[in-house]
Amino acid sequence: MSKVVPAEWMAADRPGVPGGTVPGLIARHAAERPDTIAVRQWDVRLTYRELLGLASRLAETLRDNGVGPESRVGVCVGRHPSLLVALLGTLLSGGAYVPLDPDLPPVRLTEIAADAGVTCVVADDAGRAIFAGTGLALIDLPRERAEPFACPVLADNAAYVIYTSGSTGRPKGVVVSHANIAAFMTSIHDRGRIRLGDHALAITSIAFDVSVLELLVALMVGASIQLAAESDRADPARLRRFMVEHEVTWADLPPALLPLLSPGELPLLRSIVTGAEAPGPEQVARWTADGRRLMNGYGPTETTVAVAGFPASGEWTTPIPIGRPMLNHRLYVVDENFALVPQGVPGELLIGGPGVTRGYLDRPGLTAALFVPDPFGDEPGARLYRSGDLVSWGVDGELRFHGRVDRQVKVRGQRVELGEIESVLRGHPDITHAVVAAVPVRDDVTLAAFVTPADAPDAAALREYLSERLPAVMVPSRFQRLDVLPLNSSDKVDLATLVAGLTVDEEAVVDIPGVPRELAVLWSEVLGAPARSAADDFFVHGGHSLGAMRLVAAIRFELRRDVAVEDVFAARTLGAFAERVARADEVSGVDVETGHPPALSAAQRRLWFLDQLAPDAAAYNIALAQRLRGPLDTGTLARALTEVVTRHDVLRWRVPHEGGRPYAVIDPPAEVPMPLDDLSGLAAGERDRVMRERLRTEATGRFDLATGHLLRARLLRLAEDDHVLAITAHHAVFDGWSERVLYADLAAAYAGKTRESATAATFADYVAWREERESRRGKNDLAWWTEHLAGAPTVLDLPRDHPRPAEQSYAGAFAGTELSAATDAAIRALAAELGATPSTVVLAAFGDLLRRIAGRAEVVIGAPVADRRHAAFADLIGFFVDIVPLRLGSTDQRTFAEVVVACRNELFDALAHPDAPLERVVDALALPRDASRGALVQVLFNVFNFAQSTLELPGIEARMVPAGLPGSPFDLTTYLVERDGRMRFEVVYNPDLYTAPRIDALLAALVYVLDAAVAHPRRALGEITPPNLDTLRAGLVEPQPVPLSDLPADVVPPSTDTEHVVAAAWSAVLGKPAVGVTQNFFDLGGTSMDLVSVAEQLPGRPRVVDLFRYPTVRALARFLDGDTDSSGLTKAAQRGAARRERARRRTATRRTGLPSQEGRG
């Protein structure tokens, strides 16, 4: 039985709420806080005093031009702080402003100005160009201030007249009073949490009423407006930078923007209002996970911006409600007879309260029809506005939105009357009939127009025609020409048939020559229809500016290419845009200053320190080999390599150190040796064996960072026209992307093409650029990482086949397998469905498999990230890579699709905080150091999804051949490699830990999980168990439990001569006057780099790795004395470190509320 809706659900009355006028409330803040910033746009600022003074001068000018109460003044000013001067000046004069956004079509603006009967227009240069010749008085913006004066306006006077779409084809102006705005201010202050001192973001066009909240209400409560320019608000990356630099604390963000921004990048943003359409449940969970407020607001223009709100948070599986009435508003849900409907029954929403406006300007009939007497209240003359929205009351007392009663729809968050578009179309001389329909596309709608006759103008011509008369949001993305419009049984146009005809042949995205499939999929997802050819025009096929923003954000996150919204507009077709994406770098940045002296990046310093720990290891070598068949000129090739090394000075760097601190030195250009080993005289089998052995020797030969020559080459001659070129570089000056640059430059030099002798920017310029970014953003990024990783397990010790060596051995072995074509296709399909990359799907499966093998709730896996965020670095050789630690967790009850989405979001957040290098994150977490494994990251997941590089020499057939394996820097590295359109796994692992059968079993389990999970992504993970999971969980050597005993950390003074020497070295390096023999070096603030300085001060120059193994004075002293019992002290010291690590994580658990991992291993 249906339940009656309680009266308290329908009203939120609070008597005695103060009112006032907009200028009066703003003037109060100007008097109390005159020097507070009222509006800012980058370096342009106006204080409340300056704003009020300039507005007062403008008001004087307007009054001299006859403006007073109830006069209407056009405001045609762009997105600049002077816009606030124009609005406030108009209100101070007593007039009502009519917003005329200069970005709208001039025809529409002049029509609005004429309909509103404006007496004059306040205009900047763009506005003057639009209204020149109209006969209207054009008022310039003031350059000088005037003393404030009493505003001749009452609360019931009009404040603004704003135009909305009209069903008859004629826009209608809504008249809003000062009292309406004051009431809304009180409501949103109560529900939307905009406060005195907030930095309020302003991104909405003045043509839409949300701008009243962002501009006027923000000033009325004493906030500081952060006014985004058009270029800032149109591009998510620029908007993010704007919000960070302007320290935005409050914002109204449309739902479509929420997935394009990262909560972690905006820590100061404490309160968000959204609306127009409901935000997705996933975005609600994402934005409120850290406790910030998000309100889903609802309200028609006719009732002053918003009348209902819902404080959304947590996990939702159903659409987000629009909430309950705001302060002093009343919401009634009625049937066609105006009778209240019970809970759960949809009906039309009627709205009452102080936000209900006068009605429509000079439209008494329409006003009477939609603003009706209130049959439910007892206030004389009270009216209700008929919203035309279908809603229902839920059992929780919250309103749910169900759609429209009439043909009004929301497109990109803006209200559109389909009838107005049809009316304008019918005005075309070659159109007989026209019908417009709203077609759902994922989380938005797109407009489709159906016109007769069949030989009517084409889509491009109709688009141009409408664009001259309507806002872009009202221009349909699809057009279909017909002989006749189909009718249904009621002799009405059969919209269902028309819409079905649009989608009947929409199939999977096809392969398009010259367009990467990943890009075509993203393009298709944004447009809601599959791409068909490289000639597809983004805007003709349904694109718009917001769609362009979505596409750009998807490419930046998914494909990691630096494109801008402008690129979509400039390269409208898929083929042209694909070319731009192919040329783009990985991220955007500011201009790069050049000419910096050499300096080491944080990542290079990390590799240098690892080299000090294991000076005989070659795990950080990068070995390349190309087989070259054809008439090779070996002398020209050698000279070409010398030219490349001359061009890229980072290849001439060396890294000596002094006082335990490394620094970079550039050696002058010199000939690069390329020894030639002639194997052509050997028998075929012996020749191949020797070739493999030479390649292995090249790959594993260590570099001395201090003496330089960090790239070497060797040429093997197999026959007169058959050679193998082996090039080996140290990772400190070379990365995976550098291979492409090296081969391109080597080919150009070999062919004699003229190149600059040096690159415009250098790796040293990158280091300076990176350091500058870290100085500005590194602190915030580091804070995010330490908070994000608080309580995470910092050791991933999988079951092993051998005891872990006391020192990391860096030994390496290789295994691999390929995915089936069916699984490969299913991975790509699921990725497209979930808005992720195929590699994210694979990483989700890999992370969850390791979680289950380790018996943990979550694991930390490293992922390399290329830091070529600026185009200046696209063609540089160097080490542009850092490792981000990804915190991946799940439960057996979650579905695989949910885990993929969580993994995608983790990647997004990690990539949004690139300015805290891994070593600084490790130091900030104060993790215990262990010479037997890497800190924080022991397992790596790497993606090689770019085309394999080859050395393209004239007359030479080149192909890659396997080079030797230098070693394994981690316990386990899984590479997802895409070759010839198929994904495969290549695993590099440490054979001192794992046997080949165990790694083969791991790969088999991963393939099994992927096969099952992508086939049934909505199944619980607990239902997808690889048959060999128990085998993988049971190693011959299980992870060692950590004893709970510990040594005391009291300051026990040194007693032996060696203890005194060690303690003195520690004191000198750490700046501590007294060091206890049982205190841990890292607990005292020591870093990895400090250990090198300590080693240099100790007799005999012990290995740095030994200082890692013996991190207390007593343990190290006994080791130096040759005491065989030092191992016991080492274990005790390590137990102490483990205890402190548990304490750190327990503290983090209390701080974050995350479950502790203790006892889950």
mmCIF file of C-alpha atoms in Angstrom, residues 879-1107:
data_model
loop_
_atom_site.group_PDB
_atom_site.id
_atom_site.type_symbol
_atom_site.label_atom_id
_atom_site.label_comp_id
_atom_site.label_asym_id
_atom_site.label_seq_id
_atom_site.Cartn_x
_atom_site.Cartn_y
_atom_site.Cartn_z
ATOM 1 C CA PHE A 879 66.658 8.770 -18.110
ATOM 2 C CA PHE A 880 63.170 10.249 -17.912
ATOM 3 C CA VAL A 881 61.639 7.443 -15.853
ATOM 4 C CA ASP A 882 60.417 7.200 -12.300
ATOM 5 C CA ILE A 883 58.588 4.392 -10.554
ATOM 6 C CA VAL A 884 55.201 4.930 -8.965
ATOM 7 C CA PRO A 885 54.104 2.517 -6.227
ATOM 8 C CA LEU A 886 50.540 1.395 -6.928
ATOM 9 C CA ARG A 887 48.434 0.306 -3.966
ATOM 10 C CA LEU A 888 46.150 -2.433 -5.265
ATOM 11 C CA GLY A 889 43.634 -4.129 -3.025
ATOM 12 C CA SER A 890 40.506 -6.202 -3.320
ATOM 13 C CA THR A 891 38.463 -8.967 -1.774
ATOM 14 C CA ASP A 892 37.147 -12.232 -3.173
ATOM 15 C CA GLN A 893 33.645 -10.735 -3.107
ATOM 16 C CA ARG A 894 34.413 -7.932 -5.563
ATOM 17 C CA THR A 895 33.866 -8.426 -9.271
ATOM 18 C CA PHE A 896 36.679 -8.204 -11.752
ATOM 19 C CA ALA A 897 35.062 -5.181 -13.401
ATOM 20 C CA GLU A 898 35.095 -3.389 -10.039
ATOM 21 C CA VAL A 899 38.765 -4.223 -9.557
ATOM 22 C CA VAL A 900 39.612 -2.905 -13.028
ATOM 23 C CA VAL A 901 37.835 0.376 -12.294
ATOM 24 C CA ALA A 902 39.637 0.663 -8.949
ATOM 25 C CA CYS A 903 42.954 -0.065 -10.643
ATOM 26 C CA ARG A 904 42.200 2.538 -13.301
ATOM 27 C CA ASN A 905 41.462 5.142 -10.648
ATOM 28 C CA GLU A 906 44.632 4.228 -8.758
ATOM 29 C CA LEU A 907 46.629 4.800 -11.930
ATOM 30 C CA PHE A 908 44.875 8.102 -12.593
ATOM 31 C CA ASP A 909 45.631 9.343 -9.088
ATOM 32 C CA ALA A 910 49.232 8.150 -9.214
ATOM 33 C CA LEU A 911 49.867 9.843 -12.546
ATOM 34 C CA ALA A 912 48.342 13.024 -11.177
ATOM 35 C CA HIS A 913 51.120 13.244 -8.560
ATOM 36 C CA PRO A 914 54.324 12.916 -10.585
ATOM 37 C CA ASP A 915 56.517 15.366 -8.706
ATOM 38 C CA ALA A 916 57.589 13.209 -5.758
ATOM 39 C CA PRO A 917 60.358 10.799 -6.847
ATOM 40 C CA LEU A 918 60.261 7.287 -5.451
ATOM 41 C CA GLU A 919 63.340 7.761 -3.272
ATOM 42 C CA ARG A 920 61.772 10.773 -1.553
ATOM 43 C CA VAL A 921 58.581 8.811 -0.994
ATOM 44 C CA VAL A 922 60.598 6.009 0.593
ATOM 45 C CA ASP A 923 62.458 8.472 2.817
ATOM 46 C CA ALA A 924 59.233 10.229 3.810
ATOM 47 C CA LEU A 925 57.662 6.915 4.819
ATOM 48 C CA ALA A 926 60.700 6.195 7.022
ATOM 49 C CA LEU A 927 60.761 2.600 5.840
ATOM 50 C CA PRO A 928 63.270 0.167 7.325
ATOM 51 C CA ARG A 929 66.062 -0.560 4.826
ATOM 52 C CA ASP A 930 67.012 -4.064 3.888
ATOM 53 C CA ALA A 931 70.033 -4.940 1.747
ATOM 54 C CA SER A 932 68.283 -8.081 0.524
ATOM 55 C CA ARG A 933 65.481 -6.308 -1.362
ATOM 56 C CA GLY A 934 64.403 -2.977 -2.815
ATOM 57 C CA ALA A 935 62.601 -0.499 -0.596
ATOM 58 C CA LEU A 936 58.790 -0.424 -1.067
ATOM 59 C CA VAL A 937 58.800 -1.908 -4.587
ATOM 60 C CA GLN A 938 59.910 -5.496 -5.108
ATOM 61 C CA VAL A 939 57.597 -6.354 -8.028
ATOM 62 C CA LEU A 940 57.340 -4.243 -11.167
ATOM 63 C CA PHE A 941 54.702 -4.141 -13.916
ATOM 64 C CA ASN A 942 55.875 -2.550 -17.136
ATOM 65 C CA VAL A 943 54.064 -1.947 -20.416
ATOM 66 C CA PHE A 944 55.731 -1.959 -23.828
ATOM 67 C CA ASN A 945 52.859 -0.987 -26.105
ATOM 68 C CA PHE A 946 54.738 1.190 -28.557
ATOM 69 C CA ALA A 947 56.047 -0.017 -31.883
ATOM 70 C CA GLN A 948 59.301 -1.910 -31.783
ATOM 71 C CA SER A 949 62.172 0.332 -32.829
ATOM 72 C CA THR A 950 64.386 -0.632 -35.738
ATOM 73 C CA LEU A 951 67.405 1.028 -37.270
ATOM 74 C CA GLU A 952 66.217 2.172 -40.691
ATOM 75 C CA LEU A 953 69.366 2.491 -42.816
ATOM 76 C CA PRO A 954 69.233 2.940 -46.607
ATOM 77 C CA GLY A 955 69.608 -0.365 -48.408
ATOM 78 C CA ILE A 956 69.646 -2.306 -45.146
ATOM 79 C CA GLU A 957 67.081 -4.767 -43.835
ATOM 80 C CA ALA A 958 67.002 -4.399 -40.041
ATOM 81 C CA ARG A 959 65.343 -6.442 -37.347
ATOM 82 C CA MET A 960 65.682 -6.758 -33.609
ATOM 83 C CA VAL A 961 67.539 -9.762 -32.229
ATOM 84 C CA PRO A 962 67.570 -10.786 -28.566
ATOM 85 C CA ALA A 963 70.371 -9.158 -26.637
ATOM 86 C CA GLY A 964 71.720 -10.687 -23.464
ATOM 87 C CA LEU A 965 69.802 -10.285 -20.210
ATOM 88 C CA PRO A 966 71.760 -7.929 -17.915
ATOM 89 C CA GLY A 967 69.992 -9.015 -14.708
ATOM 90 C CA SER A 968 66.903 -8.415 -12.599
ATOM 91 C CA PRO A 969 66.707 -5.152 -10.615
ATOM 92 C CA PHE A 970 63.613 -6.459 -8.797
ATOM 93 C CA ASP A 971 62.424 -9.768 -7.441
ATOM 94 C CA LEU A 972 60.029 -9.979 -10.371
ATOM 95 C CA THR A 973 59.243 -7.761 -13.363
ATOM 96 C CA THR A 974 56.308 -8.542 -15.609
ATOM 97 C CA TYR A 975 56.316 -6.885 -19.017
ATOM 98 C CA LEU A 976 53.100 -6.607 -20.995
ATOM 99 C CA VAL A 977 54.400 -6.443 -24.547
ATOM 100 C CA GLU A 978 52.295 -5.810 -27.627
ATOM 101 C CA ARG A 979 53.777 -7.154 -30.831
ATOM 102 C CA ASP A 980 51.969 -7.498 -34.153
ATOM 103 C CA GLY A 981 48.674 -6.593 -32.528
ATOM 104 C CA ARG A 982 48.863 -9.328 -29.879
ATOM 105 C CA MET A 983 49.647 -9.036 -26.179
ATOM 106 C CA ARG A 984 52.172 -11.320 -24.498
ATOM 107 C CA PHE A 985 53.896 -11.542 -21.142
ATOM 108 C CA GLU A 986 57.648 -11.413 -20.698
ATOM 109 C CA VAL A 987 58.911 -11.925 -17.159
ATOM 110 C CA VAL A 988 62.355 -11.122 -15.811
ATOM 111 C CA TYR A 989 62.912 -12.673 -12.388
ATOM 112 C CA ASN A 990 65.663 -13.400 -9.902
ATOM 113 C CA PRO A 991 66.627 -17.104 -10.103
ATOM 114 C CA ASP A 992 68.221 -16.847 -6.667
ATOM 115 C CA LEU A 993 64.648 -16.597 -5.360
ATOM 116 C CA TYR A 994 62.436 -18.469 -7.833
ATOM 117 C CA THR A 995 62.816 -21.493 -10.081
ATOM 118 C CA ALA A 996 61.685 -21.520 -13.697
ATOM 119 C CA PRO A 997 58.760 -23.913 -12.987
ATOM 120 C CA ARG A 998 57.377 -21.496 -10.381
ATOM 121 C CA ILE A 999 57.458 -18.584 -12.839
ATOM 122 C CA ASP A 1000 55.878 -20.741 -15.538
ATOM 123 C CA ALA A 1001 53.139 -21.642 -13.053
ATOM 124 C CA LEU A 1002 52.655 -17.955 -12.211
ATOM 125 C CA LEU A 1003 52.223 -17.094 -15.889
ATOM 126 C CA ALA A 1004 49.809 -19.996 -16.360
ATOM 127 C CA ALA A 1005 47.737 -18.761 -13.410
ATOM 128 C CA LEU A 1006 47.717 -15.202 -14.761
ATOM 129 C CA VAL A 1007 46.519 -16.360 -18.169
ATOM 130 C CA TYR A 1008 43.835 -18.494 -16.503
ATOM 131 C CA VAL A 1009 42.573 -15.577 -14.422
ATOM 132 C CA LEU A 1010 42.467 -13.287 -17.453
ATOM 133 C CA ASP A 1011 40.685 -15.855 -19.609
ATOM 134 C CA ALA A 1012 37.970 -16.332 -16.994
ATOM 135 C CA ALA A 1013 37.719 -12.762 -15.730
ATOM 136 C CA VAL A 1014 37.318 -11.011 -19.085
ATOM 137 C CA ALA A 1015 34.772 -13.622 -20.156
ATOM 138 C CA HIS A 1016 32.709 -12.976 -16.994
ATOM 139 C CA PRO A 1017 33.791 -9.597 -15.602
ATOM 140 C CA ARG A 1018 30.776 -9.346 -13.270
ATOM 141 C CA ARG A 1019 31.565 -12.581 -11.442
ATOM 142 C CA ALA A 1020 33.058 -12.390 -7.977
ATOM 143 C CA LEU A 1021 36.800 -12.897 -7.946
ATOM 144 C CA GLY A 1022 36.411 -15.688 -5.427
ATOM 145 C CA GLU A 1023 34.710 -17.706 -8.180
ATOM 146 C CA ILE A 1024 37.775 -17.407 -10.430
ATOM 147 C CA THR A 1025 40.507 -19.553 -8.868
ATOM 148 C CA PRO A 1026 43.417 -20.867 -10.914
ATOM 149 C CA PRO A 1027 43.906 -24.627 -10.401
ATOM 150 C CA ASN A 1028 47.527 -24.157 -9.320
ATOM 151 C CA LEU A 1029 46.875 -21.428 -6.733
ATOM 152 C CA ASP A 1030 47.693 -23.702 -3.784
ATOM 153 C CA THR A 1031 50.968 -24.664 -5.441
ATOM 154 C CA LEU A 1032 51.905 -21.033 -5.884
ATOM 155 C CA ARG A 1033 51.027 -20.285 -2.263
ATOM 156 C CA ALA A 1034 53.238 -23.086 -0.955
ATOM 157 C CA GLY A 1035 56.864 -22.272 -1.588
ATOM 158 C CA LEU A 1036 59.768 -24.421 -0.484
ATOM 159 C CA VAL A 1037 60.790 -21.331 1.453
ATOM 160 C CA GLU A 1038 57.853 -19.418 2.933
ATOM 161 C CA PRO A 1039 58.066 -15.703 3.828
ATOM 162 C CA GLN A 1040 59.816 -15.457 7.186
ATOM 163 C CA PRO A 1041 57.714 -14.223 10.102
ATOM 164 C CA VAL A 1042 59.224 -11.320 12.017
ATOM 165 C CA PRO A 1043 59.855 -12.012 15.725
ATOM 166 C CA LEU A 1044 58.292 -9.571 18.139
ATOM 167 C CA SER A 1045 61.387 -9.192 20.337
ATOM 168 C CA ASP A 1046 63.503 -6.057 19.959
ATOM 169 C CA LEU A 1047 66.568 -4.305 21.241
ATOM 170 C CA PRO A 1048 66.111 -1.239 23.395
ATOM 171 C CA ALA A 1049 66.497 2.105 21.597
ATOM 172 C CA ASP A 1050 68.027 3.864 24.614
ATOM 173 C CA VAL A 1051 71.101 5.981 24.006
ATOM 174 C CA VAL A 1052 73.789 3.519 25.098
ATOM 175 C CA PRO A 1053 77.226 5.151 24.651
ATOM 176 C CA PRO A 1054 79.971 3.404 22.647
ATOM 177 C CA SER A 1055 82.422 1.288 24.642
ATOM 178 C CA THR A 1056 84.950 -0.128 22.160
ATOM 179 C CA ASP A 1057 87.376 1.733 19.920
ATOM 180 C CA THR A 1058 85.531 0.666 16.791
ATOM 181 C CA GLU A 1059 82.186 1.700 18.263
ATOM 182 C CA HIS A 1060 83.661 5.149 18.973
ATOM 183 C CA VAL A 1061 84.884 5.443 15.356
ATOM 184 C CA VAL A 1062 81.526 4.387 13.907
ATOM 185 C CA ALA A 1063 79.572 6.621 16.293
ATOM 186 C CA ALA A 1064 81.791 9.596 15.404
ATOM 187 C CA ALA A 1065 81.160 9.034 11.691
ATOM 188 C CA TRP A 1066 77.419 8.812 12.297
ATOM 189 C CA SER A 1067 77.452 11.975 14.397
ATOM 190 C CA ALA A 1068 79.359 13.895 11.721
ATOM 191 C CA VAL A 1069 77.056 12.857 8.898
ATOM 192 C CA LEU A 1070 73.775 13.095 10.817
ATOM 193 C CA GLY A 1071 74.649 16.214 12.806
ATOM 194 C CA LYS A 1072 73.846 14.415 16.070
ATOM 195 C CA PRO A 1073 76.056 15.191 19.127
ATOM 196 C CA ALA A 1074 75.423 11.763 20.644
ATOM 197 C CA VAL A 1075 74.560 8.451 18.996
ATOM 198 C CA GLY A 1076 73.620 5.333 20.913
ATOM 199 C CA VAL A 1077 75.097 2.017 19.868
ATOM 200 C CA THR A 1078 71.664 0.370 19.576
ATOM 201 C CA GLN A 1079 69.944 3.149 17.666
ATOM 202 C CA ASN A 1080 68.991 2.545 14.035
ATOM 203 C CA PHE A 1081 70.733 4.774 11.481
ATOM 204 C CA PHE A 1082 67.514 5.421 9.547
ATOM 205 C CA ASP A 1083 65.483 6.120 12.669
ATOM 206 C CA LEU A 1084 67.937 8.923 13.415
ATOM 207 C CA GLY A 1085 67.077 10.609 10.116
ATOM 208 C CA GLY A 1086 69.731 9.025 7.953
ATOM 209 C CA THR A 1087 69.056 8.458 4.270
ATOM 210 C CA SER A 1088 70.472 6.035 1.764
ATOM 211 C CA MET A 1089 72.754 8.728 0.390
ATOM 212 C CA ASP A 1090 74.103 9.443 3.883
ATOM 213 C CA LEU A 1091 75.434 5.895 4.105
ATOM 214 C CA VAL A 1092 77.940 6.647 1.343
ATOM 215 C CA SER A 1093 79.330 9.545 3.389
ATOM 216 C CA VAL A 1094 79.604 7.291 6.439
ATOM 217 C CA ALA A 1095 81.408 4.606 4.438
ATOM 218 C CA GLU A 1096 83.973 7.138 3.243
ATOM 219 C CA GLN A 1097 84.800 8.131 6.833
ATOM 220 C CA LEU A 1098 85.318 4.612 8.152
ATOM 221 C CA PRO A 1099 88.650 2.769 8.032
ATOM 222 C CA GLY A 1100 88.888 0.269 5.225
ATOM 223 C CA ARG A 1101 86.002 1.892 3.286
ATOM 224 C CA PRO A 1102 83.426 -0.840 3.990
ATOM 225 C CA ARG A 1103 80.859 -1.586 1.303
ATOM 226 C CA VAL A 1104 77.716 0.505 1.440
ATOM 227 C CA VAL A 1105 75.680 -2.677 1.406
ATOM 228 C CA ASP A 1106 77.320 -3.712 4.701
ATOM 229 C CA LEU A 1107 76.061 -0.518 6.313
#
